[in-house]
Amino acid sequence: MSALLSLRGVSADLGATHALDGASLDVAPGEIIALLGPNGAGKTTLFRAALGLLAATGEIELGGAPPKTLSARDRALRAAYLPQRPQSIWPISVEALVALGRFAHGAAPDRLGAQDQRAVDEAIEACGLGPLRSRRMDEISGGEKARAHLARALAQHAPLLLLDEPTAGLDPAQALGVADILRAHAEKGGGVIFSTHDIALAADVAHRVLLIKSGRIIAQGAPADALAPDALREAYGRPARLQRVGDSFTAIFER
């Protein structure tokens, strides 16, 4: 089955900074990929390049087509993108924000068909937002806002999810809930690539991990392989190791 996203030798500059250097990866249906690396490593640049949102060299295919050749609607039907710290400056309800995910399907919060409403309801339930659906976005906590934006991405019903730090600001239980959502999407045949600073969470949920530093992918593979001590030290500049604890992982950094 063809990849939902394919990058071959993709590079991008941000001003005078070489932010992405020859990145190559595929995201297959049913696969979860975690993107790890220090601040400023190029993770967000990779997402934006993959979606055709900034100038890049190399070969990019999103659902089998170069993203620059796709309309905004066609891109949205192929991939749902959740940026870091998404803004919601309007005093709209949680349900109305989630319903914005249906724009690519010709719907809007005030004109939802039965299929659209079902998608919104399912996304709200998946993200545990039922009690908050009528609350205004400017009246809920930061973690609740983050889950509402994730629900908006889910309501889009795109096969590929690109999520930039989707668990930032969430408590541990909520972060584990996001992990369950990603697994459920993959089990239905969707693909996921998400960035995070939570090494243990990445190791627990991802089929494959990409470790990036200074715009260059320095390791990739199964979590235990990509997060080997040498790779962690190269990425973060400190001795570190991934250790299994029961059915999960933890990352141990030395002082």
XYZ file of N, CA and C in Angstrom:
765
model
N 0.845 -1.191 0.000
C 0.000 0.000 0.000
C 0.882 1.243 0.000
N 0.527 2.274 -0.765
C 1.374 3.443 -0.899
C 1.405 4.246 0.402
N 2.507 4.997 0.579
C 2.694 5.789 1.784
C 1.705 6.960 1.811
N 1.268 7.319 3.007
C 0.431 8.499 3.180
C 1.265 9.764 3.067
N 2.540 9.650 3.408
C 3.478 10.759 3.298
C 4.837 10.193 2.941
N 5.511 10.836 2.008
C 6.845 10.397 1.601
C 7.736 11.622 1.401
N 8.884 11.618 2.051
C 9.890 12.655 1.893
C 11.178 12.003 1.429
N 11.833 12.619 0.439
C 13.105 12.116 -0.068
C 14.090 13.274 -0.194
N 15.093 13.286 0.700
C 16.132 14.302 0.639
C 15.611 15.714 0.755
N 14.695 15.953 1.678
C 14.040 17.261 1.798
C 14.864 18.189 2.688
N 15.138 19.371 2.173
C 15.873 20.396 2.910
C 15.089 21.696 2.863
N 15.264 22.524 3.902
C 14.559 23.807 3.964
C 15.368 24.779 4.796
N 15.314 26.049 4.396
C 15.978 27.125 5.124
C 14.934 28.036 5.745
N 15.240 28.533 6.942
C 14.443 29.566 7.588
C 15.349 30.780 7.739
N 15.214 31.724 6.817
C 16.138 32.844 6.792
C 17.533 32.348 6.481
N 18.486 32.674 7.344
C 19.870 32.240 7.153
C 20.147 30.885 7.791
N 19.137 30.289 8.408
C 19.317 29.021 9.118
C 18.945 27.844 8.231
N 19.833 26.874 8.140
C 19.542 25.633 7.413
C 18.777 24.722 8.374
N 17.442 24.799 8.326
C 16.598 24.206 9.361
C 16.304 22.736 9.142
N 16.408 22.259 7.910
C 16.143 20.858 7.598
C 17.138 20.422 6.546
N 17.767 19.275 6.788
C 18.897 18.870 5.961
C 18.723 17.439 5.460
N 18.163 17.294 4.252
C 18.103 15.989 3.598
C 17.250 14.956 4.300
N 16.098 15.361 4.815
C 15.228 14.434 5.548
C 14.511 13.483 4.596
N 14.497 12.217 4.956
C 13.774 11.197 4.191
C 12.979 10.333 5.154
N 11.715 10.105 4.823
C 10.875 9.233 5.643
C 9.613 8.879 4.877
N 8.976 7.805 5.299
C 7.658 7.406 4.810
C 6.757 7.162 6.003
N 5.490 7.515 5.862
C 4.472 7.164 6.854
C 3.467 6.272 6.149
N 3.378 5.036 6.574
C 2.490 4.062 5.952
C 1.160 3.998 6.693
N 0.098 3.558 6.031
C -1.168 3.330 6.733
C -0.960 2.374 7.909
N -1.550 2.694 9.042
C -1.434 1.860 10.225
C -0.183 2.102 11.040
N 0.607 3.113 10.675
C 1.895 3.339 11.342
C 1.876 4.618 12.168
N 2.521 4.547 13.334
C 2.724 5.711 14.198
C 4.214 5.995 14.260
N 4.597 7.212 13.894
C 5.998 7.623 13.939
C 6.128 8.778 14.918
N 7.101 8.684 15.826
C 7.395 9.763 16.763
C 8.652 10.488 16.313
N 8.596 11.811 16.362
C 9.718 12.657 15.988
C 10.255 13.312 17.256
N 11.489 12.991 17.584
C 12.120 13.467 18.816
C 13.348 14.294 18.489
N 13.716 15.179 19.391
C 14.926 15.961 19.244
C 14.856 17.192 20.113
N 15.983 17.850 20.333
C 16.001 19.032 21.194
C 15.260 20.200 20.567
N 15.032 21.234 21.368
C 14.398 22.447 20.858
C 15.210 22.998 19.692
N 14.510 23.433 18.644
C 15.181 24.000 17.493
C 15.815 22.995 16.561
N 15.477 21.714 16.735
C 16.113 20.666 15.925
C 15.597 20.618 14.503
N 14.386 21.152 14.264
C 13.811 21.111 12.926
C 12.530 20.321 12.821
N 11.943 19.948 13.947
C 10.747 19.111 13.919
C 9.567 19.846 13.277
N 9.319 21.069 13.719
C 8.213 21.837 13.140
C 8.476 22.143 11.673
N 9.717 22.438 11.336
C 10.062 22.696 9.932
C 9.742 21.485 9.070
N 10.020 20.291 9.573
C 9.712 19.075 8.821
C 8.214 18.972 8.553
N 7.398 19.239 9.562
C 5.947 19.184 9.367
C 5.506 20.189 8.303
N 5.985 21.408 8.418
C 5.544 22.460 7.501
C 6.015 22.181 6.082
N 7.226 21.652 5.948
C 7.713 21.291 4.611
C 6.876 20.163 4.024
N 6.520 19.184 4.858
C 5.732 18.041 4.387
C 4.378 18.471 3.844
N 3.841 19.559 4.377
C 2.524 20.046 3.961
C 2.598 21.108 2.871
N 3.818 21.435 2.440
C 3.957 22.454 1.419
C 3.719 23.856 1.938
N 3.912 24.074 3.237
C 3.650 25.368 3.845
C 4.877 26.267 3.846
N 6.021 25.739 3.430
C 7.210 26.557 3.268
C 8.042 25.997 2.123
N 8.917 26.815 1.589
C 9.742 26.406 0.456
C 10.732 25.336 0.891
N 10.850 24.285 0.094
C 11.761 23.192 0.399
C 12.245 22.561 -0.901
N 13.409 21.947 -0.831
C 13.923 21.177 -1.955
C 13.800 19.695 -1.633
N 13.931 18.866 -2.655
C 13.737 17.431 -2.476
C 12.368 17.015 -2.974
N 12.026 15.767 -2.744
C 10.763 15.219 -3.219
C 9.807 14.985 -2.051
N 8.596 15.503 -2.190
C 7.557 15.345 -1.173
C 6.289 14.866 -1.850
N 5.683 13.833 -1.295
C 4.374 13.388 -1.764
C 3.452 13.222 -0.565
N 2.308 13.856 -0.652
C 1.280 13.776 0.380
C 0.089 13.056 -0.225
N -0.128 11.826 0.195
C -1.197 11.047 -0.409
C -0.981 10.816 -1.883
N 0.289 10.722 -2.310
C 0.606 10.417 -3.694
C 0.791 11.602 -4.603
N 0.696 12.833 -4.064
C 0.836 14.038 -4.897
C 1.708 15.053 -4.182
N 2.488 15.836 -4.935
C 3.250 16.918 -4.304
C 2.295 17.911 -3.651
N 2.529 18.276 -2.391
C 1.565 19.146 -1.713
C 1.396 20.502 -2.378
N 2.445 21.000 -3.044
C 2.343 22.301 -3.697
C 1.336 22.283 -4.856
N 1.017 21.084 -5.369
C 0.060 20.986 -6.467
C -1.374 20.845 -5.980
N -1.562 20.717 -4.685
C -2.885 20.471 -4.121
C -3.525 21.765 -3.640
N -4.832 21.835 -3.752
C -5.560 22.939 -3.145
C -5.559 22.758 -1.630
N -5.888 23.822 -0.907
C -5.965 23.721 0.553
C -6.967 22.644 0.969
N -8.073 22.536 0.235
C -9.080 21.526 0.562
C -8.528 20.116 0.344
N -7.840 19.909 -0.780
C -7.297 18.578 -1.054
C -6.236 18.188 -0.031
N -5.425 19.154 0.399
C -4.447 18.854 1.443
C -5.161 18.454 2.730
N -6.235 19.170 3.049
C -6.964 18.889 4.284
C -7.654 17.533 4.248
N -8.024 17.071 3.066
C -8.628 15.745 2.951
C -7.599 14.639 3.075
N -6.328 14.979 2.873
C -5.255 13.995 2.987
C -4.593 13.992 4.355
N -4.510 15.173 4.991
C -3.771 15.269 6.246
C -4.392 16.320 7.156
N -4.479 16.004 8.428
C -4.914 16.953 9.453
C -3.688 17.372 10.238
N -3.456 18.673 10.333
C -2.262 19.212 10.971
C -2.645 19.935 12.246
N -1.994 19.555 13.334
C -2.169 20.238 14.612
C -0.853 20.911 14.958
N -0.761 22.243 14.817
C 0.494 22.927 15.124
C 0.722 23.048 16.626
N 1.922 23.475 16.986
C 2.189 23.769 18.385
C 1.339 24.954 18.834
N 0.819 24.852 20.055
C 0.080 25.950 20.676
C -0.911 26.604 19.715
N -1.844 25.836 19.159
C -2.837 26.426 18.249
C -3.669 27.478 18.973
N -4.014 28.514 18.245
C -4.743 29.628 18.845
C -6.250 29.480 18.624
N -7.001 29.944 19.586
C -8.460 30.019 19.427
C -8.894 31.321 20.076
N -8.822 32.378 19.304
C -9.048 33.707 19.868
C -10.530 34.069 19.901
N -11.373 33.268 19.224
C -12.797 33.583 19.207
C -13.486 32.930 20.399
N -14.471 33.590 20.983
C -15.196 33.015 22.120
C -16.276 32.043 21.637
N -15.832 30.987 20.932
C -16.785 30.014 20.413
C -16.788 28.793 21.330
N -17.798 27.969 21.178
C -17.899 26.782 22.021
C -16.902 25.720 21.579
N -16.622 24.804 22.483
C -15.763 23.670 22.158
C -16.328 22.916 20.962
N -17.630 22.677 20.958
C -18.245 21.936 19.850
C -18.063 22.667 18.524
N -18.216 24.008 18.546
C -18.050 24.772 17.312
C -16.612 24.708 16.819
N -15.646 24.734 17.744
C -14.248 24.625 17.324
C -13.997 23.262 16.675
N -14.487 22.198 17.293
C -14.296 20.859 16.731
C -14.936 20.770 15.350
N -16.080 21.409 15.190
C -16.791 21.373 13.909
C -16.015 22.060 12.796
N -15.054 22.930 13.131
C -14.232 23.558 12.097
C -13.441 22.515 11.306
N -13.245 21.343 11.915
C -12.559 20.265 11.221
C -13.333 19.733 10.021
N -14.574 20.110 9.880
C -15.401 19.611 8.781
C -15.431 20.545 7.575
N -14.676 21.649 7.627
C -14.671 22.593 6.508
C -14.278 21.929 5.196
N -13.278 21.048 5.240
C -12.821 20.410 4.002
C -13.907 19.546 3.370
N -14.903 19.177 4.160
C -16.008 18.354 3.667
C -17.218 19.213 3.285
N -17.028 20.534 3.260
C -18.095 21.432 2.842
C -19.047 21.822 3.942
N -18.671 21.536 5.189
C -19.544 21.852 6.315
C -18.954 23.007 7.118
N -19.719 23.487 8.071
C -19.303 24.530 8.991
C -20.111 24.344 10.271
N -19.703 24.999 11.377
C -20.420 24.787 12.637
C -21.918 25.019 12.556
N -22.349 25.931 11.675
C -23.780 26.227 11.583
C -24.475 25.469 10.457
N -23.749 24.568 9.791
C -24.383 23.749 8.747
C -23.724 22.370 8.698
N -24.049 21.588 9.697
C -23.523 20.232 9.806
C -24.575 19.236 9.340
N -24.193 18.408 8.366
C -25.043 17.297 7.992
C -24.924 16.178 9.016
N -25.681 15.108 8.806
C -25.677 14.006 9.767
C -24.290 13.388 9.895
N -23.576 13.203 8.776
C -22.237 12.615 8.815
C -21.258 13.546 9.522
N -21.407 14.849 9.282
C -20.541 15.822 9.944
C -20.772 15.817 11.449
N -22.022 15.817 11.854
C -22.327 15.826 13.282
C -21.807 14.564 13.954
N -21.910 13.442 13.254
C -21.390 12.193 13.813
C -19.872 12.273 14.001
N -19.175 12.856 13.029
C -17.719 13.007 13.136
C -17.353 13.901 14.314
N -18.095 14.981 14.491
C -17.845 15.884 15.607
C -18.110 15.190 16.937
N -19.225 14.487 17.035
C -19.576 13.794 18.274
C -18.528 12.743 18.633
N -18.070 11.991 17.636
C -17.073 10.949 17.890
C -15.756 11.553 18.346
N -15.362 12.670 17.748
C -14.111 13.316 18.134
C -14.195 13.877 19.546
N -15.327 14.467 19.880
C -15.522 14.999 21.231
C -15.466 13.875 22.263
N -16.097 12.759 21.942
C -16.073 11.624 22.865
C -14.666 11.056 22.997
N -13.962 10.908 21.877
C -12.613 10.330 21.911
C -11.676 11.157 22.769
N -11.868 12.462 22.794
C -10.983 13.352 23.540
C -11.527 13.700 24.924
N -12.597 13.028 25.332
C -13.134 13.224 26.679
C -13.670 14.617 26.930
N -14.304 15.205 25.920
C -14.753 16.589 26.019
C -16.268 16.715 26.167
N -16.950 15.616 26.370
C -18.410 15.662 26.466
C -18.933 16.713 27.425
N -18.436 16.763 28.667
C -18.952 17.760 29.622
C -18.609 19.200 29.247
N -17.689 19.380 28.297
C -17.224 20.724 27.946
C -17.743 21.206 26.599
N -18.539 20.405 25.922
C -18.853 20.726 24.526
C -19.545 22.072 24.371
N -20.284 22.531 25.368
C -20.991 23.809 25.273
C -20.213 24.958 25.900
N -19.067 24.650 26.527
C -18.270 25.707 27.145
C -17.531 26.502 26.088
N -17.277 27.772 26.378
C -16.520 28.608 25.467
C -15.028 28.310 25.571
N -14.343 28.441 24.441
C -12.921 28.133 24.408
C -12.107 29.051 25.311
N -12.589 30.276 25.538
C -11.854 31.194 26.404
C -12.197 31.009 27.874
N -12.957 29.970 28.181
C -13.339 29.705 29.565
C -12.773 28.392 30.093
N -11.976 27.682 29.285
C -11.466 26.382 29.705
C -9.953 26.441 29.852
N -9.388 25.417 30.473
C -7.955 25.409 30.774
C -7.118 25.173 29.525
N -5.811 25.381 29.669
C -4.905 25.151 28.553
C -4.915 23.709 28.086
N -4.937 22.769 29.021
C -4.980 21.357 28.646
C -6.274 20.993 27.949
N -7.374 21.586 28.408
C -8.666 21.342 27.753
C -8.686 21.935 26.349
N -8.077 23.104 26.184
C -7.970 23.691 24.844
C -7.194 22.768 23.920
N -6.078 22.202 24.439
C -5.258 21.312 23.612
C -6.066 20.108 23.146
N -6.883 19.543 24.025
C -7.697 18.395 23.635
C -8.785 18.790 22.641
N -9.309 20.011 22.760
C -10.319 20.470 21.808
C -9.710 20.607 20.411
N -8.500 21.122 20.326
C -7.856 21.244 19.022
C -7.512 19.873 18.439
N -7.140 18.926 19.295
C -6.912 17.567 18.805
C -8.221 16.988 18.270
N -9.328 17.234 18.976
C -10.629 16.749 18.499
C -10.975 17.369 17.144
N -10.632 18.639 16.959
C -10.865 19.268 15.648
C -10.106 18.530 14.554
N -8.858 18.166 14.832
C -8.079 17.420 13.841
C -8.690 16.059 13.563
N -9.173 15.383 14.600
C -9.792 14.070 14.407
C -11.079 14.182 13.591
N -11.859 15.231 13.841
C -13.125 15.399 13.121
C -12.908 15.603 11.631
N -11.700 15.973 11.251
C -11.389 16.202 9.840
C -11.434 14.901 9.036
N -11.270 13.765 9.724
C -11.319 12.443 9.094
C -10.316 12.321 7.947
N -9.142 12.901 8.121
C -8.054 12.721 7.161
C -7.299 11.445 7.511
N -6.771 10.727 6.517
C -6.047 9.494 6.827
C -4.755 9.712 7.583
N -4.129 10.888 7.417
C -2.847 11.167 8.054
C -3.005 12.268 9.089
N -2.461 12.035 10.286
C -2.406 13.047 11.334
C -0.963 13.506 11.490
N -0.737 14.817 11.406
C 0.561 15.412 11.703
C 0.370 16.295 12.933
N 0.933 15.877 14.049
C 0.648 16.504 15.334
C 1.947 17.001 15.954
N 2.055 18.309 16.114
C 3.265 18.926 16.643
C 3.105 19.120 18.154
N 3.736 18.235 18.920
C 3.691 18.235 20.387
C 2.242 18.200 20.914
N 1.484 17.168 20.559
C 0.075 17.116 20.960
C -0.144 16.899 22.451
N 0.895 16.463 23.185
C 0.717 16.225 24.623
C 1.330 17.328 25.470
N 1.855 18.378 24.849
C 2.437 19.475 25.619
C 1.376 20.112 26.512
N 1.690 20.269 27.777
C 0.761 20.893 28.709
C -0.293 19.972 29.279
N -0.283 18.706 28.884
C -1.272 17.757 29.407
C -0.716 17.029 30.626
N -1.598 16.674 31.545
C -1.149 15.873 32.675
C -0.913 14.438 32.202
N -0.241 13.592 33.023
C 0.112 12.241 32.561
C -1.073 11.410 32.095
N -2.199 11.501 32.798
C -3.363 10.709 32.397
C -3.887 11.165 31.043
N -3.915 12.481 30.820
C -4.386 12.989 29.539
C -3.425 12.628 28.412
N -2.120 12.651 28.706
C -1.136 12.266 27.691
C -1.311 10.809 27.287
N -1.595 9.955 28.257
C -1.853 8.550 27.934
C -3.142 8.416 27.128
N -4.112 9.267 27.402
C -5.331 9.258 26.604
C -5.066 9.627 25.157
N -4.178 10.591 24.930
C -3.791 10.944 23.562
C -3.116 9.757 22.887
N -2.261 9.053 23.625
C -1.612 7.863 23.065
C -2.647 6.845 22.608
N -3.693 6.667 23.391
C -4.762 5.738 23.002
C -5.462 6.205 21.722
N -5.659 7.523 21.596
C -6.295 8.071 20.392
C -5.431 7.792 19.165
N -4.126 7.973 19.299
C -3.225 7.728 18.169
C -3.249 6.250 17.777
N -3.243 5.366 18.765
C -3.308 3.930 18.470
C -4.611 3.585 17.748
N -5.709 4.160 18.214
C -7.007 3.871 17.589
C -7.021 4.333 16.142
N -6.433 5.504 15.861
C -6.392 6.003 14.485
C -5.586 5.063 13.603
N -4.450 4.595 14.121
C -3.612 3.680 13.346
C -4.302 2.337 13.129
N -5.004 1.867 14.144
C -5.686 0.578 14.024
C -6.794 0.618 12.964
N -7.317 1.801 12.686
C -8.331 1.956 11.641
C -7.709 2.148 10.258
N -6.372 2.077 10.172
C -5.695 2.211 8.890
C -5.126 3.576 8.611
N -5.227 4.487 9.574
C -4.646 5.809 9.409
C -3.168 5.806 9.755
N -2.508 6.899 9.454
C -1.104 7.079 9.802
C -0.946 8.282 10.702
N 0.095 8.247 11.540
C 0.349 9.329 12.488
C 1.843 9.632 12.498
N 2.192 10.916 12.434
C 3.530 11.348 12.789
C 3.369 12.482 13.783
N 3.997 12.337 14.944
C 3.850 13.359 15.980
C 5.204 13.665 16.593
N 5.378 14.923 16.986
C 6.598 15.316 17.677
C 6.321 15.399 19.168
N 7.361 15.200 19.946
C 7.208 15.231 21.392
C 8.582 15.363 22.041
N 8.584 15.851 23.281
C 9.787 15.816 24.112
C 9.704 14.685 25.139
N 8.616 13.937 25.112
C 8.417 12.834 26.056
C 8.968 11.554 25.429
N 10.215 11.258 25.733
C 10.891 10.106 25.126
C 10.185 8.812 25.497
N 9.785 8.694 26.762
C 9.129 7.463 27.203
C 7.811 7.253 26.477
N 7.022 8.311 26.314
C 5.747 8.189 25.605
C 5.981 7.778 24.160
N 6.975 8.391 23.517
C 7.292 8.038 22.136
C 7.652 6.570 22.016
N 8.466 6.088 22.941
C 8.881 4.684 22.908
C 7.711 3.748 23.134
N 6.746 4.183 23.952
C 5.606 3.332 24.260
C 4.609 3.235 23.102
N 4.389 4.354 22.384
C 3.283 4.387 21.423
C 3.730 4.216 19.983
N 4.966 4.603 19.648
C 5.376 4.651 18.242
C 5.879 3.308 17.739
N 5.555 3.009 16.485
C 6.161 1.863 15.822
C 7.603 2.172 15.414
N 7.823 3.457 15.108
C 9.141 3.882 14.655
C 9.428 5.275 15.207
N 10.684 5.504 15.561
C 11.116 6.782 16.110
C 12.153 7.397 15.183
N 12.031 8.713 14.946
C 13.039 9.480 14.232
C 13.642 10.474 15.210
N 14.954 10.450 15.327
C 15.672 11.352 16.219
C 16.369 12.392 15.351
N 16.068 13.661 15.592
C 16.548 14.729 14.725
C 17.356 15.735 15.529
N 18.438 16.231 14.941
C 19.265 17.260 15.562
C 19.804 18.165 14.463
N 19.706 19.472 14.676
C 20.213 20.462 13.724
C 19.702 20.208 12.313
N 18.426 19.819 12.222
C 17.794 19.622 10.929
C 18.087 18.307 10.251
N 18.880 17.459 10.883
C 19.296 16.200 10.254
C 18.784 15.015 11.073
N 18.199 14.035 10.412
C 17.772 12.818 11.088
C 19.007 11.988 11.397
N 19.295 11.811 12.688
C 20.520 11.115 13.087
C 20.279 9.656 13.443
N 19.022 9.277 13.661
C 18.703 7.874 13.950
C 17.237 7.648 13.659
N 16.893 6.466 13.159
C 15.498 6.101 12.990
C 15.370 4.593 12.996
N 14.231 4.133 13.457
C 13.980 2.709 13.545
C 13.048 2.414 14.702
N 12.972 1.156 15.081
C 12.189 0.781 16.254
C 12.719 1.557 17.461
N 11.851 1.873 18.439
C 12.290 2.714 19.551
C 13.569 2.245 20.231
N 13.679 0.966 20.505
C 14.868 0.478 21.203
C 16.133 0.673 20.385
N 16.005 0.700 19.061
C 17.170 0.894 18.194
C 17.488 2.376 17.994
N 16.475 3.165 17.674
C 16.704 4.583 17.402
C 17.103 5.350 18.651
N 16.669 4.882 19.813
C 16.957 5.578 21.060
C 18.072 4.887 21.844
N 19.035 4.353 21.124
C 20.202 3.755 21.752
C 21.006 4.836 22.472
N 21.796 4.464 23.471
C 22.545 5.473 24.254
C 23.388 6.420 23.411
N 24.067 5.913 22.403
C 24.917 6.784 21.581
C 24.080 7.839 20.854
N 22.907 7.430 20.338
C 22.057 8.371 19.620
C 21.473 9.414 20.561
N 21.050 9.006 21.746
C 20.511 9.959 22.717
C 21.571 10.966 23.140
N 22.781 10.486 23.328
C 23.849 11.413 23.720
C 24.152 12.395 22.591
N 24.166 11.922 21.358
C 24.422 12.816 20.232
C 23.332 13.867 20.124
N 22.081 13.471 20.344
C 20.964 14.398 20.190
C 20.904 15.419 21.314
N 21.085 14.956 22.548
C 20.826 15.818 23.698
C 22.074 16.267 24.442
N 23.223 15.708 24.086
C 24.462 16.159 24.708
C 24.669 15.668 26.120
N 23.932 14.659 26.540
C 24.083 14.073 27.873
C 24.002 12.558 27.779
N 24.731 11.851 28.629
C 24.584 10.390 28.676
C 23.150 10.026 29.048
N 22.574 9.105 28.305
C 21.184 8.723 28.554
C 20.954 7.312 28.039
N 19.884 6.694 28.556
C 19.514 5.367 28.069
C 18.011 5.189 28.209
N 17.477 4.341 27.358
C 16.074 3.958 27.417
C 15.986 2.659 28.208
N 15.104 2.625 29.188
C 14.998 1.441 30.046
C 13.550 0.997 30.138
N 13.341 -0.308 30.004
C 11.988 -0.850 30.122
C 11.625 -1.017 31.588
N 10.423 -0.574 31.933
C 9.886 -0.735 33.281
C 8.523 -1.389 33.143
N 8.443 -2.685 33.431
C 7.195 -3.398 33.207
C 6.870 -3.435 31.729
N 5.687 -2.946 31.380
C 5.262 -2.922 29.978
C 5.558 -1.587 29.299
N 6.219 -0.688 30.002
C 6.472 0.633 29.463
C 7.967 0.938 29.460
N 8.306 2.150 29.015
C 9.688 2.605 28.977
C 9.845 3.847 29.835
N 11.061 4.100 30.250
C 11.438 5.372 30.825
C 12.793 5.760 30.267
N 13.051 7.057 30.177
C 14.336 7.548 29.708
C 15.104 8.075 30.917
N 16.334 7.635 31.054
C 17.179 8.014 32.201
C 18.364 8.822 31.670
N 18.448 10.066 32.135
C 19.564 10.940 31.786
C 20.470 11.110 32.995
N 21.749 11.056 32.745
C 22.724 11.269 33.815
C 23.026 12.757 33.956
N 23.368 13.156 35.156
C 23.699 14.565 35.413
C 25.071 14.892 34.823
